[in-house]
C-alpha positions as a LaTeX table, in Angstrom:
\begin{tabular}{lrrr}
\hline
Residue & $x$ (\AA) & $y$ (\AA) & $z$ (\AA) \\
\hline
Unk1 & 111.91 & 119.58 & 105.27 \\
Unk2 & 109.08 & 121.11 & 103.20 \\
Unk3 & 106.53 & 118.52 & 102.08 \\
Unk4 & 105.37 & 118.25 & 98.48 \\
Unk5 & 101.87 & 119.08 & 99.71 \\
Unk6 & 103.10 & 122.44 & 100.99 \\
Unk7 & 105.27 & 123.17 & 97.97 \\
Unk8 & 102.39 & 122.38 & 95.61 \\
Unk9 & 99.87 & 124.63 & 97.32 \\
Unk10 & 98.11 & 122.14 & 99.56 \\
Unk11 & 95.42 & 119.72 & 98.43 \\
Unk12 & 91.82 & 119.75 & 97.23 \\
Unk13 & 89.26 & 117.01 & 96.75 \\
Unk14 & 88.61 & 116.64 & 93.04 \\
Unk15 & 85.42 & 114.62 & 93.25 \\
Unk16 & 84.38 & 112.19 & 95.94 \\
Unk17 & 87.33 & 109.82 & 95.69 \\
Unk18 & 90.21 & 111.88 & 94.26 \\
Unk19 & 92.46 & 114.38 & 96.04 \\
Unk20 & 95.17 & 116.32 & 94.21 \\
Unk21 & 97.77 & 118.95 & 94.93 \\
Unk22 & 96.57 & 122.40 & 93.96 \\
Unk23 & 99.45 & 122.93 & 91.53 \\
Unk24 & 99.24 & 120.61 & 88.56 \\
Unk25 & 100.43 & 120.67 & 84.96 \\
Unk26 & 98.68 & 121.55 & 81.71 \\
Unk27 & 100.11 & 119.44 & 78.89 \\
Unk28 & 98.68 & 121.38 & 75.94 \\
Unk29 & 101.93 & 123.14 & 75.04 \\
Unk30 & 103.77 & 119.85 & 74.56 \\
Unk31 & 102.33 & 119.61 & 71.04 \\
Unk32 & 103.76 & 121.50 & 68.09 \\
Unk33 & 103.23 & 125.20 & 67.30 \\
Unk34 & 99.60 & 126.19 & 67.59 \\
Unk35 & 98.96 & 123.00 & 69.60 \\
Unk36 & 99.09 & 121.22 & 66.25 \\
Unk37 & 101.34 & 118.40 & 65.11 \\
Unk38 & 104.29 & 116.81 & 66.90 \\
Unk39 & 106.58 & 118.73 & 69.26 \\
Unk40 & 109.72 & 120.32 & 67.89 \\
Unk41 & 111.70 & 118.35 & 70.47 \\
Unk42 & 110.01 & 115.11 & 71.49 \\
Unk43 & 112.68 & 114.13 & 74.01 \\
Unk44 & 112.29 & 117.48 & 75.77 \\
Unk45 & 108.53 & 116.96 & 76.05 \\
Unk46 & 109.12 & 113.55 & 77.60 \\
Unk47 & 111.56 & 115.10 & 80.10 \\
Unk48 & 109.01 & 117.76 & 81.09 \\
Unk49 & 106.37 & 115.13 & 81.85 \\
Unk50 & 108.73 & 112.99 & 83.89 \\
Unk51 & 110.05 & 116.00 & 85.77 \\
Unk52 & 106.49 & 117.04 & 86.62 \\
Unk53 & 105.93 & 113.74 & 88.38 \\
Unk54 & 109.32 & 113.99 & 90.11 \\
Unk55 & 108.25 & 117.36 & 91.51 \\
Unk56 & 105.20 & 115.75 & 93.09 \\
Unk57 & 102.64 & 116.94 & 90.55 \\
Unk58 & 99.73 & 114.49 & 90.58 \\
Unk59 & 97.24 & 116.26 & 88.28 \\
Unk60 & 97.92 & 116.46 & 84.54 \\
Unk61 & 95.44 & 118.12 & 82.21 \\
Unk62 & 95.30 & 116.93 & 78.61 \\
Unk63 & 93.01 & 116.19 & 75.67 \\
Unk64 & 92.96 & 113.99 & 72.60 \\
Unk65 & 92.46 & 117.10 & 70.48 \\
Unk66 & 95.83 & 118.53 & 71.55 \\
Unk67 & 97.93 & 117.76 & 68.51 \\
Unk68 & 95.53 & 116.07 & 67.83 \\
Unk69 & 96.41 & 112.86 & 69.66 \\
Unk70 & 100.03 & 113.91 & 70.10 \\
Unk71 & 99.90 & 114.96 & 73.75 \\
Unk72 & 98.03 & 111.91 & 75.00 \\
Unk73 & 100.50 & 109.66 & 73.23 \\
Unk74 & 103.40 & 111.58 & 74.79 \\
Unk75 & 101.90 & 111.20 & 78.26 \\
Unk76 & 101.51 & 107.46 & 77.79 \\
Unk77 & 105.05 & 107.12 & 76.44 \\
Unk78 & 106.57 & 109.14 & 79.27 \\
Unk79 & 104.58 & 107.97 & 82.29 \\
Unk80 & 102.82 & 104.66 & 81.66 \\
Unk81 & 102.41 & 102.59 & 83.78 \\
Unk82 & 101.09 & 105.47 & 85.89 \\
Unk83 & 101.59 & 105.90 & 89.61 \\
Unk84 & 98.60 & 105.21 & 91.82 \\
Unk85 & 98.18 & 108.88 & 92.74 \\
Unk86 & 98.42 & 110.39 & 89.26 \\
Unk87 & 95.16 & 111.98 & 88.07 \\
Unk88 & 94.68 & 112.45 & 84.33 \\
Unk89 & 92.02 & 114.94 & 83.30 \\
Unk90 & 90.93 & 115.21 & 79.68 \\
Unk91 & 88.46 & 117.20 & 77.60 \\
Unk92 & 85.98 & 116.12 & 74.94 \\
Unk93 & 83.54 & 117.95 & 72.69 \\
Unk94 & 85.79 & 119.22 & 69.90 \\
Unk95 & 88.14 & 118.12 & 67.14 \\
Unk96 & 90.88 & 119.56 & 64.91 \\
Unk97 & 90.55 & 119.71 & 61.16 \\
Unk98 & 93.48 & 119.32 & 58.75 \\
Unk99 & 94.30 & 123.02 & 59.05 \\
Unk100 & 94.32 & 122.88 & 62.84 \\
Unk101 & 91.02 & 124.69 & 63.41 \\
Unk102 & 89.11 & 123.94 & 66.62 \\
Unk103 & 85.64 & 122.70 & 65.71 \\
Unk104 & 82.73 & 121.38 & 67.80 \\
Unk105 & 82.05 & 117.64 & 67.99 \\
Unk106 & 79.45 & 117.36 & 70.71 \\
Unk107 & 76.76 & 114.87 & 69.75 \\
Unk108 & 76.37 & 112.30 & 72.56 \\
Unk109 & 77.55 & 109.47 & 70.28 \\
Unk110 & 80.64 & 111.50 & 69.37 \\
Unk111 & 81.34 & 112.16 & 73.05 \\
Unk112 & 81.22 & 108.44 & 73.78 \\
Unk113 & 83.66 & 107.77 & 70.96 \\
Unk114 & 86.01 & 110.47 & 72.21 \\
Unk115 & 86.07 & 108.96 & 75.68 \\
Unk116 & 87.08 & 105.62 & 74.20 \\
Unk117 & 89.75 & 107.33 & 72.08 \\
Unk118 & 91.22 & 108.99 & 75.19 \\
Unk119 & 91.16 & 105.70 & 77.06 \\
Unk120 & 93.03 & 103.97 & 74.27 \\
Unk121 & 95.71 & 106.58 & 73.72 \\
Unk122 & 96.33 & 107.20 & 77.42 \\
Unk123 & 96.35 & 103.41 & 78.00 \\
Unk124 & 93.98 & 103.49 & 80.95 \\
Unk125 & 90.84 & 101.56 & 81.84 \\
Unk126 & 89.08 & 104.61 & 83.30 \\
Unk127 & 89.51 & 108.37 & 83.00 \\
Unk128 & 89.81 & 110.19 & 86.32 \\
Unk129 & 88.12 & 113.38 & 85.10 \\
Unk130 & 86.44 & 114.20 & 81.79 \\
Unk131 & 85.50 & 117.78 & 80.97 \\
Unk132 & 82.68 & 118.43 & 78.56 \\
Unk133 & 83.87 & 121.38 & 76.49 \\
Unk134 & 80.48 & 123.00 & 76.17 \\
Unk135 & 79.46 & 124.90 & 73.06 \\
Unk136 & 76.02 & 126.48 & 73.23 \\
Unk137 & 73.47 & 126.90 & 70.44 \\
Unk138 & 74.19 & 123.71 & 68.54 \\
Unk139 & 70.92 & 122.65 & 66.83 \\
Unk140 & 69.67 & 119.29 & 68.02 \\
Unk141 & 72.25 & 118.94 & 70.79 \\
Unk142 & 71.11 & 119.48 & 74.38 \\
Unk143 & 73.32 & 119.77 & 77.44 \\
Unk144 & 71.15 & 117.20 & 79.23 \\
Unk145 & 71.80 & 114.63 & 76.50 \\
Unk146 & 75.53 & 115.32 & 76.49 \\
Unk147 & 75.72 & 114.89 & 80.24 \\
Unk148 & 73.56 & 111.79 & 79.98 \\
Unk149 & 76.18 & 110.17 & 77.77 \\
Unk150 & 78.88 & 110.94 & 80.32 \\
Unk151 & 76.74 & 109.64 & 83.18 \\
Unk152 & 76.30 & 106.36 & 81.29 \\
Unk153 & 80.06 & 106.10 & 80.83 \\
Unk154 & 80.56 & 106.80 & 84.52 \\
Unk155 & 78.09 & 104.05 & 85.40 \\
Unk156 & 80.08 & 101.72 & 83.15 \\
Unk157 & 83.24 & 102.53 & 85.12 \\
Unk158 & 84.96 & 104.30 & 82.21 \\
Unk159 & 84.74 & 107.80 & 83.70 \\
Unk160 & 85.24 & 108.58 & 87.39 \\
Unk161 & 84.34 & 112.27 & 87.50 \\
Unk162 & 82.57 & 114.71 & 85.17 \\
Unk163 & 83.65 & 118.30 & 84.61 \\
Unk164 & 82.62 & 121.26 & 82.47 \\
Unk165 & 84.69 & 123.66 & 80.41 \\
Unk166 & 83.80 & 126.97 & 78.76 \\
Unk167 & 80.52 & 127.43 & 80.66 \\
Unk168 & 78.65 & 130.28 & 82.28 \\
Unk169 & 77.50 & 130.30 & 85.89 \\
Unk170 & 73.96 & 129.61 & 84.70 \\
Unk171 & 75.06 & 126.63 & 82.59 \\
Unk172 & 76.97 & 125.27 & 85.55 \\
Unk173 & 73.82 & 125.36 & 87.69 \\
Unk174 & 71.82 & 123.78 & 84.89 \\
Unk175 & 74.33 & 120.94 & 84.61 \\
Unk176 & 74.21 & 120.29 & 88.36 \\
Unk177 & 70.51 & 119.49 & 88.00 \\
Unk178 & 71.48 & 116.48 & 85.89 \\
Unk179 & 74.59 & 115.13 & 87.61 \\
Unk180 & 77.35 & 115.87 & 90.09 \\
Unk181 & 80.03 & 118.13 & 88.64 \\
Unk182 & 83.54 & 117.68 & 90.05 \\
Unk183 & 85.35 & 120.56 & 88.36 \\
Unk184 & 84.95 & 123.53 & 86.04 \\
Unk185 & 87.67 & 124.74 & 83.68 \\
Unk186 & 87.25 & 128.31 & 82.37 \\
Unk187 & 89.39 & 131.24 & 81.36 \\
Unk188 & 90.50 & 133.17 & 84.45 \\
Unk189 & 93.69 & 134.93 & 85.42 \\
Unk190 & 95.02 & 138.06 & 87.12 \\
Unk191 & 93.94 & 140.31 & 84.24 \\
Unk192 & 90.79 & 138.49 & 83.09 \\
Unk193 & 88.03 & 137.98 & 85.67 \\
Unk194 & 85.27 & 137.07 & 83.22 \\
Unk195 & 84.45 & 133.92 & 85.21 \\
Unk196 & 84.58 & 135.50 & 88.67 \\
Unk197 & 80.94 & 134.78 & 89.46 \\
Unk198 & 81.32 & 131.18 & 88.38 \\
Unk199 & 84.46 & 130.77 & 90.48 \\
Unk200 & 82.59 & 132.01 & 93.54 \\
Unk201 & 79.69 & 129.65 & 92.89 \\
Unk202 & 81.97 & 126.63 & 92.56 \\
Unk203 & 83.70 & 127.58 & 95.80 \\
Unk204 & 80.38 & 127.70 & 97.66 \\
Unk205 & 79.48 & 124.15 & 96.61 \\
Unk206 & 82.95 & 122.62 & 96.92 \\
Unk207 & 83.64 & 122.16 & 93.21 \\
Unk208 & 87.16 & 122.62 & 91.84 \\
Unk209 & 87.78 & 125.61 & 89.59 \\
Unk210 & 90.65 & 125.10 & 87.14 \\
Unk211 & 91.58 & 128.29 & 85.27 \\
Unk212 & 92.97 & 127.84 & 81.80 \\
Unk213 & 95.49 & 130.38 & 80.56 \\
Unk214 & 96.34 & 131.04 & 84.25 \\
Unk215 & 99.22 & 133.27 & 83.15 \\
Unk216 & 97.13 & 135.22 & 80.66 \\
Unk217 & 97.72 & 135.22 & 76.94 \\
Unk218 & 98.38 & 137.61 & 74.12 \\
Unk219 & 97.62 & 141.27 & 74.68 \\
Unk220 & 96.27 & 140.96 & 78.22 \\
Unk221 & 99.39 & 139.32 & 79.64 \\
Unk222 & 101.66 & 141.87 & 77.93 \\
Unk223 & 99.50 & 144.74 & 79.16 \\
Unk224 & 99.72 & 143.61 & 82.78 \\
Unk225 & 103.48 & 143.36 & 82.67 \\
Unk226 & 103.87 & 146.72 & 80.93 \\
Unk227 & 101.75 & 148.23 & 83.68 \\
Unk228 & 104.58 & 147.40 & 86.03 \\
Unk229 & 102.53 & 146.05 & 88.94 \\
Unk230 & 103.44 & 142.40 & 88.45 \\
Unk231 & 107.07 & 143.21 & 87.83 \\
Unk232 & 107.47 & 145.46 & 90.84 \\
Unk233 & 105.92 & 142.90 & 93.18 \\
Unk234 & 108.02 & 140.15 & 91.64 \\
Unk235 & 111.26 & 142.10 & 92.06 \\
Unk236 & 110.54 & 142.83 & 95.71 \\
Unk237 & 109.75 & 139.17 & 96.43 \\
Unk238 & 112.63 & 137.75 & 94.41 \\
Unk239 & 110.14 & 135.98 & 92.16 \\
Unk240 & 109.06 & 136.19 & 88.53 \\
Unk241 & 105.90 & 137.89 & 87.23 \\
Unk242 & 104.55 & 134.47 & 86.27 \\
Unk243 & 105.06 & 133.17 & 89.81 \\
Unk244 & 103.29 & 136.21 & 91.24 \\
Unk245 & 100.34 & 135.65 & 88.87 \\
Unk246 & 100.03 & 132.02 & 89.94 \\
Unk247 & 100.41 & 132.86 & 93.62 \\
Unk248 & 97.55 & 135.35 & 93.28 \\
Unk249 & 95.32 & 132.63 & 91.84 \\
Unk250 & 96.10 & 130.32 & 94.75 \\
Unk251 & 95.18 & 133.12 & 97.14 \\
Unk252 & 91.97 & 133.89 & 95.22 \\
Unk253 & 90.06 & 130.84 & 96.49 \\
Unk254 & 90.96 & 127.48 & 98.08 \\
Unk255 & 89.12 & 125.56 & 95.34 \\
Unk256 & 91.40 & 126.92 & 92.59 \\
Unk257 & 93.62 & 124.26 & 91.01 \\
Unk258 & 96.44 & 125.44 & 88.77 \\
Unk259 & 97.51 & 123.78 & 85.52 \\
Unk260 & 100.16 & 126.12 & 84.06 \\
Unk261 & 101.57 & 124.67 & 80.87 \\
Unk262 & 105.03 & 124.74 & 79.36 \\
Unk263 & 107.36 & 122.73 & 77.17 \\
Unk264 & 110.39 & 123.71 & 79.26 \\
Unk265 & 111.71 & 121.95 & 82.35 \\
Unk266 & 113.01 & 125.25 & 83.71 \\
Unk267 & 109.63 & 126.94 & 83.35 \\
Unk268 & 107.92 & 123.90 & 84.86 \\
Unk269 & 110.10 & 124.17 & 87.95 \\
Unk270 & 109.51 & 127.92 & 88.11 \\
Unk271 & 105.74 & 127.55 & 87.87 \\
Unk272 & 105.69 & 124.84 & 90.51 \\
Unk273 & 107.65 & 127.04 & 92.92 \\
Unk274 & 104.92 & 129.70 & 92.71 \\
Unk275 & 103.09 & 127.89 & 95.49 \\
Unk276 & 105.59 & 129.15 & 98.07 \\
Unk277 & 105.49 & 132.79 & 96.96 \\
Unk278 & 103.97 & 134.76 & 99.84 \\
Unk279 & 101.96 & 137.79 & 98.79 \\
Unk280 & 101.13 & 140.55 & 101.26 \\
Unk281 & 97.65 & 142.03 & 101.58 \\
Unk282 & 98.92 & 145.10 & 99.70 \\
Unk283 & 100.24 & 142.88 & 96.91 \\
Unk284 & 96.87 & 141.17 & 96.57 \\
Unk285 & 95.05 & 144.50 & 96.52 \\
Unk286 & 97.33 & 145.81 & 93.76 \\
Unk287 & 96.86 & 142.67 & 91.70 \\
Unk288 & 93.11 & 142.75 & 92.24 \\
Unk289 & 93.11 & 146.10 & 90.44 \\
Unk290 & 94.55 & 144.59 & 87.22 \\
Unk291 & 91.50 & 143.72 & 85.15 \\
Unk292 & 91.31 & 143.60 & 81.37 \\
Unk293 & 87.91 & 144.53 & 80.02 \\
Unk294 & 85.99 & 143.07 & 77.10 \\
Unk295 & 87.84 & 139.76 & 76.85 \\
Unk296 & 86.12 & 136.54 & 75.81 \\
Unk297 & 86.78 & 132.86 & 76.33 \\
Unk298 & 89.70 & 131.53 & 74.34 \\
Unk299 & 88.75 & 129.17 & 71.50 \\
Unk300 & 91.59 & 126.75 & 72.20 \\
Unk301 & 89.87 & 125.29 & 75.25 \\
\hline
\end{tabular}
């Protein structure tokens, strides 16, 4: 019998005291259209979350600004009380206005308040992993002060591990001068390698790298499929293009943790099965050649 550890891509230490399977679940898409408002089918969202846990997924990525608030409340409704091995990772540093725009909210006092908001809505006493969604060039707000607020919360037992999102390789190294960083979450996928240097740096120091939009988005994802490389590999392997994309990420580096998101149970099961897709060296070489140029980090994360 195949173990859940094998099916879910093996394991990786996410911080000093937390180990997770390499295939997790990103909960962002459980909110309404545009990650704003309630889901169109609340019961379906609940089923997706419960099925994720049934499949052995032990790493769920979320944020209070997904909805806003909607996704964290869904997670609590579906899964609380949580199993001992379930790791909940959340992000702070932004908020949604009444039109659904993503706006910075990064003052240290605001970060403290956001941590408490996540604690309350997720119904937990401590957050396993909190990503600081970093936005540079905010007058009067320094990275050191933001991290200092998170370190204080960690010392109080409210945060177990600190992560970064939307950072450069240089900002990652700067942050490590102030505190231990457990994970980095940046845009990276088979057609967008804008964070390749950062991924390599995290691998060298044993820090998890969690790519958001692991299946690509918008024009880049369509372009890769139209090119035919993903589809031809998928057809030969009896897989889907999405599974091939995720399998490539798992092959890219052992510190990569996947959090593909969906609001469909069928797609959840498909994404999870990507961990057992076996790419040949020729497959990897062909996929390595798919690179979209001139892309920037997505605002939604």
